mmCIF file of C-alpha atoms and ligand atoms in Angstrom:
data_model
loop_
_atom_site.group_PDB
_atom_site.id
_atom_site.type_symbol
_atom_site.label_atom_id
_atom_site.label_comp_id
_atom_site.label_asym_id
_atom_site.label_seq_id
_atom_site.Cartn_x
_atom_site.Cartn_y
_atom_site.Cartn_z
ATOM 1 C CA MET K 24 50.379 154.658 138.799
ATOM 2 C CA SER K 25 50.892 151.900 135.536
ATOM 3 C CA LYS K 26 50.915 153.406 132.352
ATOM 4 C CA VAL K 27 48.484 152.668 130.167
ATOM 5 C CA LYS K 28 49.140 151.586 126.640
ATOM 6 C CA TYR K 29 47.042 151.069 122.962
ATOM 7 C CA TYR K 30 47.679 149.678 119.907
ATOM 8 C CA TYR K 31 45.918 150.618 116.342
ATOM 9 C CA ASP K 32 42.794 148.302 115.984
ATOM 10 C CA SER K 33 42.836 147.963 111.888
ATOM 11 C CA GLU K 34 40.116 147.353 111.428
ATOM 12 C CA THR K 35 37.983 149.231 114.228
ATOM 13 C CA LEU K 36 40.485 152.424 112.826
ATOM 14 C CA SER K 37 40.741 153.101 116.691
ATOM 15 C CA TYR K 38 42.787 153.384 119.646
ATOM 16 C CA ARG K 39 42.019 150.753 121.757
ATOM 17 C CA LYS K 40 43.813 149.945 125.714
ATOM 18 C CA ILE K 41 45.975 147.213 125.613
ATOM 19 C CA GLU K 42 44.399 145.028 128.229
ATOM 20 C CA ARG K 43 47.154 142.653 129.476
ATOM 21 C CA LYS K 44 45.529 138.929 131.441
ATOM 22 C CA LYS K 45 44.909 139.163 135.812
ATOM 23 C CA ARG K 46 46.121 135.089 135.160
ATOM 24 C CA LYS K 47 49.168 135.582 133.480
ATOM 25 C CA THR K 48 51.068 138.542 135.618
ATOM 26 C CA PHE K 49 50.246 135.296 137.904
ATOM 27 C CA LYS K 50 51.791 132.856 135.438
ATOM 28 C CA TYR K 51 54.877 135.614 135.172
ATOM 29 C CA ILE K 52 55.716 136.097 139.406
ATOM 30 C CA LEU K 53 55.869 132.716 139.752
ATOM 31 C CA LEU K 54 58.599 131.788 136.973
ATOM 32 C CA PHE K 55 60.544 134.350 138.532
ATOM 33 C CA LEU K 56 59.678 132.215 142.054
ATOM 34 C CA SER K 57 60.707 129.322 141.186
ATOM 35 C CA ALA K 58 64.039 130.231 138.896
ATOM 36 C CA SER K 59 65.205 132.543 141.430
ATOM 37 C CA ALA K 60 64.677 129.297 143.864
ATOM 38 C CA LEU K 61 66.354 127.002 141.871
ATOM 39 C CA PHE K 62 69.018 129.661 141.672
ATOM 40 C CA GLY K 63 69.568 129.458 144.893
ATOM 41 C CA PHE K 64 69.417 126.130 145.862
ATOM 42 C CA PHE K 65 71.615 125.419 142.953
ATOM 43 C CA PHE K 66 74.237 128.319 144.914
ATOM 44 C CA VAL K 67 73.843 126.526 148.932
ATOM 45 C CA PHE K 68 74.114 123.182 146.781
ATOM 46 C CA ILE K 69 77.821 124.833 145.369
ATOM 47 C CA ALA K 70 78.587 125.906 148.063
ATOM 48 C CA SER K 71 77.375 122.986 149.984
ATOM 49 C CA GLN K 72 80.842 121.755 148.735
ATOM 50 C CA TYR K 73 83.633 123.909 149.055
ATOM 51 C CA PHE K 74 82.397 125.957 152.539
ATOM 52 C CA GLU K 75 82.170 124.562 155.760
ATOM 53 C CA SER K 76 79.065 126.232 157.652
ATOM 54 C CA PRO K 77 79.480 126.827 161.341
ATOM 55 C CA LYS K 78 76.973 123.473 162.835
ATOM 56 C CA GLU K 79 78.934 121.480 160.492
ATOM 57 C CA LYS K 80 82.751 122.603 161.493
ATOM 58 C CA ALA K 81 81.858 122.574 164.951
ATOM 59 C CA LEU K 82 80.147 118.140 164.045
ATOM 60 C CA ASN K 83 82.959 117.782 162.564
ATOM 61 C CA ARG K 84 85.482 119.220 164.841
ATOM 62 C CA GLU K 85 83.734 116.563 167.502
ATOM 63 C CA LEU K 86 83.750 113.968 165.049
ATOM 64 C CA GLN K 87 87.935 113.453 164.350
ATOM 65 C CA ASN K 88 87.708 113.939 169.050
ATOM 66 C CA LEU K 89 85.852 110.701 169.306
ATOM 67 C CA LYS K 90 87.864 110.081 166.529
ATOM 68 C CA LEU K 91 91.183 110.629 169.001
ATOM 69 C CA ASN K 92 89.304 109.370 171.145
ATOM 70 C CA PHE K 93 88.335 105.399 170.220
ATOM 71 C CA GLU K 94 92.694 105.520 169.301
ATOM 72 C CA LEU K 95 92.822 106.085 173.289
ATOM 73 C CA LEU K 96 90.059 102.770 173.685
ATOM 74 C CA ASN K 97 91.375 101.246 170.960
ATOM 75 C CA LYS K 98 95.139 101.862 173.205
ATOM 76 C CA LYS K 99 93.381 101.025 176.629
ATOM 77 C CA PHE K 100 92.051 97.525 174.986
ATOM 78 C CA ASP K 101 96.209 96.301 174.817
ATOM 79 C CA GLU K 102 97.483 96.840 177.812
ATOM 80 C CA ALA K 103 93.990 95.324 178.783
ATOM 81 C CA GLU K 104 95.233 92.397 176.853
ATOM 82 C CA ALA K 105 98.248 92.680 177.871
ATOM 83 C CA VAL K 106 97.511 91.729 181.728
ATOM 84 C CA LEU K 107 95.854 89.803 180.438
ATOM 85 C CA SER K 108 97.265 87.896 178.557
ATOM 86 C CA SER K 109 99.696 87.436 181.074
ATOM 87 C CA VAL K 110 97.704 86.037 184.556
ATOM 88 C CA GLU K 111 96.489 83.379 181.124
ATOM 89 C CA ASP K 112 99.337 82.883 180.732
ATOM 90 C CA ARG K 113 101.159 82.357 184.244
ATOM 91 C CA ASP K 114 96.760 80.602 184.202
ATOM 92 C CA ASN K 115 98.023 77.994 182.366
ATOM 93 C CA ASN K 116 102.153 77.267 183.082
ATOM 94 C CA ILE K 117 101.631 77.213 186.996
ATOM 95 C CA TYR K 118 98.603 77.619 188.577
ATOM 96 C CA ARG K 119 96.694 74.804 186.852
ATOM 97 C CA HIS K 120 100.245 73.154 186.186
ATOM 98 C CA TYR K 121 100.588 73.050 189.793
ATOM 99 C CA PHE K 122 96.752 70.963 190.646
ATOM 100 C CA GLU K 123 97.152 68.965 188.016
ATOM 101 C CA ALA K 124 94.990 70.467 186.027
ATOM 102 C CA ASN K 125 95.349 70.665 182.064
ATOM 103 C CA PRO K 126 96.160 73.719 180.778
ATOM 104 C CA ILE K 127 93.004 76.540 178.753
ATOM 105 C CA PRO K 128 94.310 75.874 175.038
ATOM 106 C CA GLU K 129 94.851 79.034 173.082
ATOM 107 C CA GLU K 130 91.585 78.706 170.812
ATOM 108 C CA GLN K 131 89.146 77.899 173.916
ATOM 109 C CA ARG K 132 90.489 80.685 175.722
ATOM 110 C CA LYS K 133 90.329 83.619 172.704
ATOM 111 C CA ALA K 134 87.081 82.313 170.681
ATOM 112 C CA GLY K 135 85.502 85.332 169.549
ATOM 113 C CA PHE K 136 81.236 84.433 169.165
ATOM 114 C CA GLY K 137 80.489 82.389 165.360
ATOM 115 C CA GLY K 138 77.316 81.771 163.821
ATOM 116 C CA VAL K 139 74.853 85.958 163.453
ATOM 117 C CA ASN K 140 76.552 89.087 162.332
ATOM 118 C CA ARG K 141 76.879 89.775 166.341
ATOM 119 C CA TYR K 142 78.255 94.073 164.589
ATOM 120 C CA LYS K 143 75.563 94.324 162.019
ATOM 121 C CA GLU K 144 73.717 97.382 163.493
ATOM 122 C CA TYR K 145 77.251 100.128 163.147
ATOM 123 C CA GLN K 146 77.808 99.275 159.849
ATOM 124 C CA GLY K 147 76.519 101.427 156.963
ATOM 125 C CA TYR K 148 78.999 103.843 158.202
ATOM 126 C CA ASP K 149 82.262 105.410 157.626
ATOM 127 C CA ASN K 150 83.490 104.710 160.932
ATOM 128 C CA SER K 151 81.366 100.967 160.494
ATOM 129 C CA LYS K 152 85.509 99.617 160.791
ATOM 130 C CA LEU K 153 86.502 101.768 163.539
ATOM 131 C CA ILE K 154 83.144 100.463 165.348
ATOM 132 C CA ILE K 155 84.005 97.543 164.736
ATOM 133 C CA GLU K 156 86.479 96.443 165.850
ATOM 134 C CA SER K 157 86.444 97.981 168.940
ATOM 135 C CA ASN K 158 83.463 95.839 169.421
ATOM 136 C CA LYS K 159 84.996 92.951 168.635
ATOM 137 C CA ARG K 160 87.568 93.438 170.953
ATOM 138 C CA ILE K 161 85.349 94.372 173.429
ATOM 139 C CA ASP K 162 83.195 91.242 173.063
ATOM 140 C CA LYS K 163 86.366 89.186 173.414
ATOM 141 C CA LEU K 164 88.103 90.610 175.984
ATOM 142 C CA GLN K 165 85.268 89.535 177.535
ATOM 143 C CA LYS K 166 85.099 86.705 176.994
ATOM 144 C CA ARG K 167 88.022 85.715 177.720
ATOM 145 C CA ILE K 168 87.730 87.301 181.640
ATOM 146 C CA VAL K 169 84.791 84.734 181.741
ATOM 147 C CA VAL K 170 87.284 81.860 180.895
ATOM 148 C CA GLN K 171 89.992 82.583 184.085
ATOM 149 C CA SER K 172 87.575 83.642 186.103
ATOM 150 C CA LYS K 173 85.845 79.998 185.398
ATOM 151 C CA SER K 174 89.278 79.024 185.015
ATOM 152 C CA LEU K 175 90.418 80.944 189.489
ATOM 153 C CA ASP K 176 86.513 78.723 190.084
ATOM 154 C CA GLU K 177 88.327 74.752 189.148
ATOM 155 C CA ILE K 178 91.527 76.530 190.744
ATOM 156 C CA ALA K 179 89.757 77.462 194.836
ATOM 157 C CA ILE K 180 88.668 73.924 194.581
ATOM 158 C CA LEU K 181 91.150 72.164 193.704
ATOM 159 C CA ALA K 182 93.610 73.971 195.726
ATOM 160 C CA ALA K 183 90.569 72.665 198.926
ATOM 161 C CA GLU K 184 91.101 69.342 197.573
ATOM 162 C CA LYS K 185 94.350 69.467 197.586
ATOM 163 C CA GLU K 186 94.414 70.936 201.071
ATOM 164 C CA LYS K 187 91.861 67.733 201.648
ATOM 165 C CA LEU K 188 94.328 65.664 200.341
ATOM 166 C CA LEU K 189 97.498 66.632 201.897
ATOM 167 C CA ALA K 190 95.611 65.957 205.233
ATOM 168 C CA ALA K 191 94.593 62.509 204.378
ATOM 169 C CA ILE K 192 97.157 60.831 203.820
ATOM 170 C CA PRO K 193 99.289 58.760 205.583
ATOM 171 C CA ALA K 194 102.537 60.678 205.900
ATOM 172 C CA ILE K 195 103.841 60.761 209.083
ATOM 173 C CA GLN K 196 104.422 58.153 211.011
ATOM 174 C CA PRO K 197 102.278 55.560 213.118
ATOM 175 C CA VAL K 198 104.791 55.214 216.091
ATOM 176 C CA ARG K 199 106.443 57.515 217.982
ATOM 177 C CA ASN K 200 109.794 57.475 217.106
ATOM 178 C CA GLU K 201 112.443 59.728 217.903
ATOM 179 C CA ASP K 202 116.101 57.470 217.808
ATOM 180 C CA LEU K 203 113.941 55.528 214.524
ATOM 181 C CA THR K 204 115.577 52.930 216.367
ATOM 182 C CA ARG K 205 111.939 51.155 216.638
ATOM 183 C CA MET K 206 111.898 50.227 213.445
ATOM 184 C CA ALA K 207 112.612 46.328 212.493
ATOM 185 C CA SER K 208 111.674 45.729 208.918
ATOM 186 C CA GLY K 209 110.747 47.824 206.123
ATOM 187 C CA TYR K 210 108.111 46.511 203.154
ATOM 188 C CA GLY K 211 109.901 44.129 201.167
ATOM 189 C CA MET K 212 111.717 40.444 200.939
ATOM 190 C CA ARG K 213 111.576 39.149 203.864
ATOM 191 C CA THR K 214 111.966 36.140 206.217
ATOM 192 C CA ASP K 215 109.184 35.178 207.271
ATOM 193 C CA PRO K 216 109.587 35.211 211.109
ATOM 194 C CA PHE K 217 107.574 31.458 211.297
ATOM 195 C CA THR K 218 108.712 29.412 209.341
ATOM 196 C CA LYS K 219 112.607 31.118 208.276
ATOM 197 C CA ALA K 220 111.096 31.197 204.165
ATOM 198 C CA ARG K 221 111.534 34.000 202.102
ATOM 199 C CA LYS K 222 108.931 36.325 201.112
ATOM 200 C CA MET K 223 106.588 39.606 201.023
ATOM 201 C CA HIS K 224 106.807 41.433 204.007
ATOM 202 C CA TRP K 225 103.879 43.543 202.734
ATOM 203 C CA GLY K 226 104.547 46.809 205.457
ATOM 204 C CA MET K 227 106.819 47.406 207.739
ATOM 205 C CA ASP K 228 106.939 47.082 211.257
ATOM 206 C CA PHE K 229 107.964 49.425 214.581
ATOM 207 C CA THR K 230 108.944 47.092 217.520
ATOM 208 C CA ALA K 231 107.916 49.181 220.685
ATOM 209 C CA PRO K 232 106.588 47.903 224.333
ATOM 210 C CA ARG K 233 103.053 46.837 224.505
ATOM 211 C CA GLY K 234 100.309 49.410 225.713
ATOM 212 C CA THR K 235 102.884 51.977 223.959
ATOM 213 C CA PRO K 236 100.377 54.950 222.406
ATOM 214 C CA VAL K 237 99.513 53.879 217.993
ATOM 215 C CA TYR K 238 98.552 57.429 215.859
ATOM 216 C CA ALA K 239 96.406 57.608 213.123
ATOM 217 C CA ALA K 240 98.260 58.274 210.009
ATOM 218 C CA GLY K 241 96.635 61.140 208.023
ATOM 219 C CA ASP K 242 92.852 62.017 208.499
ATOM 220 C CA GLY K 243 90.040 59.692 207.792
ATOM 221 C CA VAL K 244 87.272 57.787 209.348
ATOM 222 C CA VAL K 245 87.504 54.392 211.249
ATOM 223 C CA LYS K 246 87.071 51.412 208.250
ATOM 224 C CA ARG K 247 87.251 49.021 210.951
ATOM 225 C CA ALA K 248 88.543 48.117 214.383
ATOM 226 C CA ASP K 249 88.221 44.518 215.558
ATOM 227 C CA ALA K 250 90.001 41.072 215.339
ATOM 228 C CA SER K 251 88.079 38.743 211.965
ATOM 229 C CA ALA K 252 90.489 39.119 209.882
ATOM 230 C CA SER K 253 94.006 35.972 210.070
ATOM 231 C CA GLY K 254 96.884 36.773 211.156
ATOM 232 C CA TYR K 255 97.077 40.931 211.340
ATOM 233 C CA GLY K 256 95.716 40.648 215.771
ATOM 234 C CA LYS K 257 93.682 42.649 216.871
ATOM 235 C CA HIS K 258 93.701 45.784 213.848
ATOM 236 C CA ILE K 259 92.348 48.778 212.489
ATOM 237 C CA ARG K 260 92.090 49.648 208.711
ATOM 238 C CA ILE K 261 91.805 53.779 207.923
ATOM 239 C CA ASP K 262 89.598 54.986 205.073
ATOM 240 C CA HIS K 263 91.788 57.711 204.034
ATOM 241 C CA GLY K 264 89.219 59.240 200.134
ATOM 242 C CA PHE K 265 91.088 60.111 197.279
ATOM 243 C CA GLY K 266 91.396 55.958 196.835
ATOM 244 C CA TYR K 267 93.870 55.634 200.836
ATOM 245 C CA MET K 268 93.749 53.624 203.415
ATOM 246 C CA SER K 269 96.291 52.703 206.361
ATOM 247 C CA LEU K 270 95.850 49.323 208.097
ATOM 248 C CA TYR K 271 97.353 48.410 212.497
ATOM 249 C CA ALA K 272 97.654 45.442 212.901
ATOM 250 C CA HIS K 273 98.305 43.233 216.009
ATOM 251 C CA LEU K 274 97.371 45.622 218.788
ATOM 252 C CA TYR K 275 96.374 45.643 222.256
ATOM 253 C CA LYS K 276 93.661 48.518 222.369
ATOM 254 C CA TYR K 277 91.734 49.854 220.822
ATOM 255 C CA ASN K 278 91.422 53.574 221.451
ATOM 256 C CA VAL K 279 88.586 53.794 218.452
ATOM 257 C CA ARG K 280 85.562 52.799 217.214
ATOM 258 C CA LYS K 281 84.505 51.593 213.374
ATOM 259 C CA ASN K 282 82.921 54.480 211.967
ATOM 260 C CA GLN K 283 84.529 57.254 213.595
ATOM 261 C CA LYS K 284 86.214 60.219 211.750
ATOM 262 C CA ILE K 285 89.265 60.158 212.886
ATOM 263 C CA LYS K 286 92.319 63.295 212.370
ATOM 264 C CA ARG K 287 96.108 62.454 211.739
ATOM 265 C CA GLY K 288 97.952 62.266 215.142
ATOM 266 C CA ASP K 289 95.297 61.584 216.886
ATOM 267 C CA LEU K 290 95.388 58.137 219.337
ATOM 268 C CA ILE K 291 93.523 54.872 217.645
ATOM 269 C CA GLY K 292 95.584 52.273 220.189
ATOM 270 C CA PHE K 293 98.065 51.276 221.293
ATOM 271 C CA VAL K 294 100.853 48.539 220.405
ATOM 272 C CA GLY K 295 100.483 44.280 221.661
ATOM 273 C CA SER K 296 101.211 41.467 219.715
ATOM 274 C CA THR K 297 97.915 39.147 218.621
ATOM 275 C CA GLY K 298 97.592 37.586 215.460
ATOM 276 C CA ARG K 299 100.347 36.049 213.426
ATOM 277 C CA SER K 300 103.071 38.065 215.743
ATOM 278 C CA GLU K 301 105.825 37.181 217.418
ATOM 279 C CA ALA K 302 106.491 40.511 219.744
ATOM 280 C CA PRO K 303 104.922 43.428 220.699
ATOM 281 C CA HIS K 304 105.173 45.400 217.574
ATOM 282 C CA LEU K 305 103.116 47.936 215.237
ATOM 283 C CA HIS K 306 102.869 46.198 211.628
ATOM 284 C CA TYR K 307 101.711 48.595 209.461
ATOM 285 C CA GLU K 308 100.126 48.951 205.838
ATOM 286 C CA VAL K 309 99.825 50.945 203.712
ATOM 287 C CA PHE K 310 97.186 51.103 200.247
ATOM 288 C CA LYS K 311 96.294 52.920 197.595
ATOM 289 C CA ASP K 312 93.375 51.439 195.487
ATOM 290 C CA GLU K 313 93.713 48.396 196.801
ATOM 291 C CA GLN K 314 96.773 47.445 196.412
ATOM 292 C CA ARG K 315 99.400 47.725 199.168
ATOM 293 C CA ILE K 316 101.962 49.780 198.531
ATOM 294 C CA ASN K 317 106.036 51.445 200.564
ATOM 295 C CA PRO K 318 104.341 53.126 203.697
ATOM 296 C CA ILE K 319 108.530 54.534 203.726
ATOM 297 C CA ASN K 320 107.151 57.493 200.661
ATOM 298 C CA PHE K 321 104.615 58.978 202.742
ATOM 299 C CA TYR K 322 107.367 59.823 205.910
ATOM 300 C CA TYR K 323 107.669 63.397 204.637
ATOM 301 C CA GLY K 324 105.450 65.492 206.180
ATOM 302 C CA SER K 325 107.718 64.201 209.373
ATOM 303 C CA LEU K 326 111.031 63.702 208.531
ATOM 304 C CA THR K 327 114.350 65.862 208.574
ATOM 305 C CA ALA K 328 116.126 65.229 204.909
ATOM 306 C CA GLU K 329 118.491 62.920 207.170
ATOM 307 C CA GLU K 330 116.055 61.644 209.170
ATOM 308 C CA PHE K 331 114.225 60.329 206.253
ATOM 309 C CA ASN K 332 117.437 58.433 204.462
ATOM 310 C CA THR K 333 118.835 57.085 207.942
ATOM 311 C CA LEU K 334 114.646 55.474 208.343
ATOM 312 C CA LEU K 335 115.319 54.694 204.639
ATOM 313 C CA GLU K 336 118.608 52.292 206.041
ATOM 314 C CA HIS K 337 116.122 50.886 209.354
ATOM 315 C CA ALA K 338 114.004 49.286 206.207
ATOM 316 C CA SER K 339 116.140 48.150 203.999
ATOM 317 C CA LEU K 340 118.234 45.902 205.753
ATOM 318 C CA GLU K 341 117.269 42.609 204.678
ATOM 319 C CA ASN K 342 116.435 41.319 208.061
ATOM 320 C CA GLN K 343 113.715 38.885 209.588
ATOM 321 C CA SER K 344 110.180 40.656 209.649
ATOM 322 C CA LEU K 345 107.707 40.388 212.264
ATOM 323 C CA ASP K 346 105.049 39.991 210.664
HETATM 324 ZN ZN1 LIG R 24 105.166 42.487 209.841
#
């Protein structure tokens, strides 16, 4: 029961009841609640500056854990980068060098990404720098792997080409020559057997009896097998590709036709003395880009070092060619 308060009214000379208005009471309550809420809010706010809630503690632990993991990831990037660097180094200095491809410049291998800011979405946080740097590293790493992978693709193609080239170039002697006495005259200035004048002998002469087999010096396609070139008599020309061609002259008989595909060592014809020839022999020429070159430089495939030296001696004797 609430106390009833009175006051003395001097006009009416009587005691009157003090009547508190209900609205006023409500106002007081509202004021009290607002003040408590404000106080509570400040208290919590100030407390939160100095004390962590259990949830915050858990979040902080997780944040620390993430940071640690980023650091570990960056160490792994170090390792991956080191391995890739070593592969790139070998690629430039061994593989690409061996297959005569230009090394890929450092700037091209390690180029970043220009233009628009790819890392915009990571900006504006405490850990932005860490996240952006890590992303940059992984992006660069990915790009380097793509460049390296493309380089290896290129090398695989070059290796296949090199294999074809090695099979194509005229690298064996066209006549079986175990004792190496059959070469009568080499490439260079020789005495012409008909005019006795000194002139350039553009091939190698191998003496052999009529009918001795003649072999293709490398893989290729028969471009000619006819007697319509002056001087050569019945002769064969093989196109080996890569700018190489070999020519076999003064044949007795053909064993191939024009446009026939052949392999190194295939029997293509037989020694004779047709055309401008003094005695049965094979006149053999090698062309590179339509220029005649010394065939002796190509026999490395089938000879030992000693055999090659003996052949070299025979080839350099300044004797008379058989043409
Ligand atoms: Zn000759």
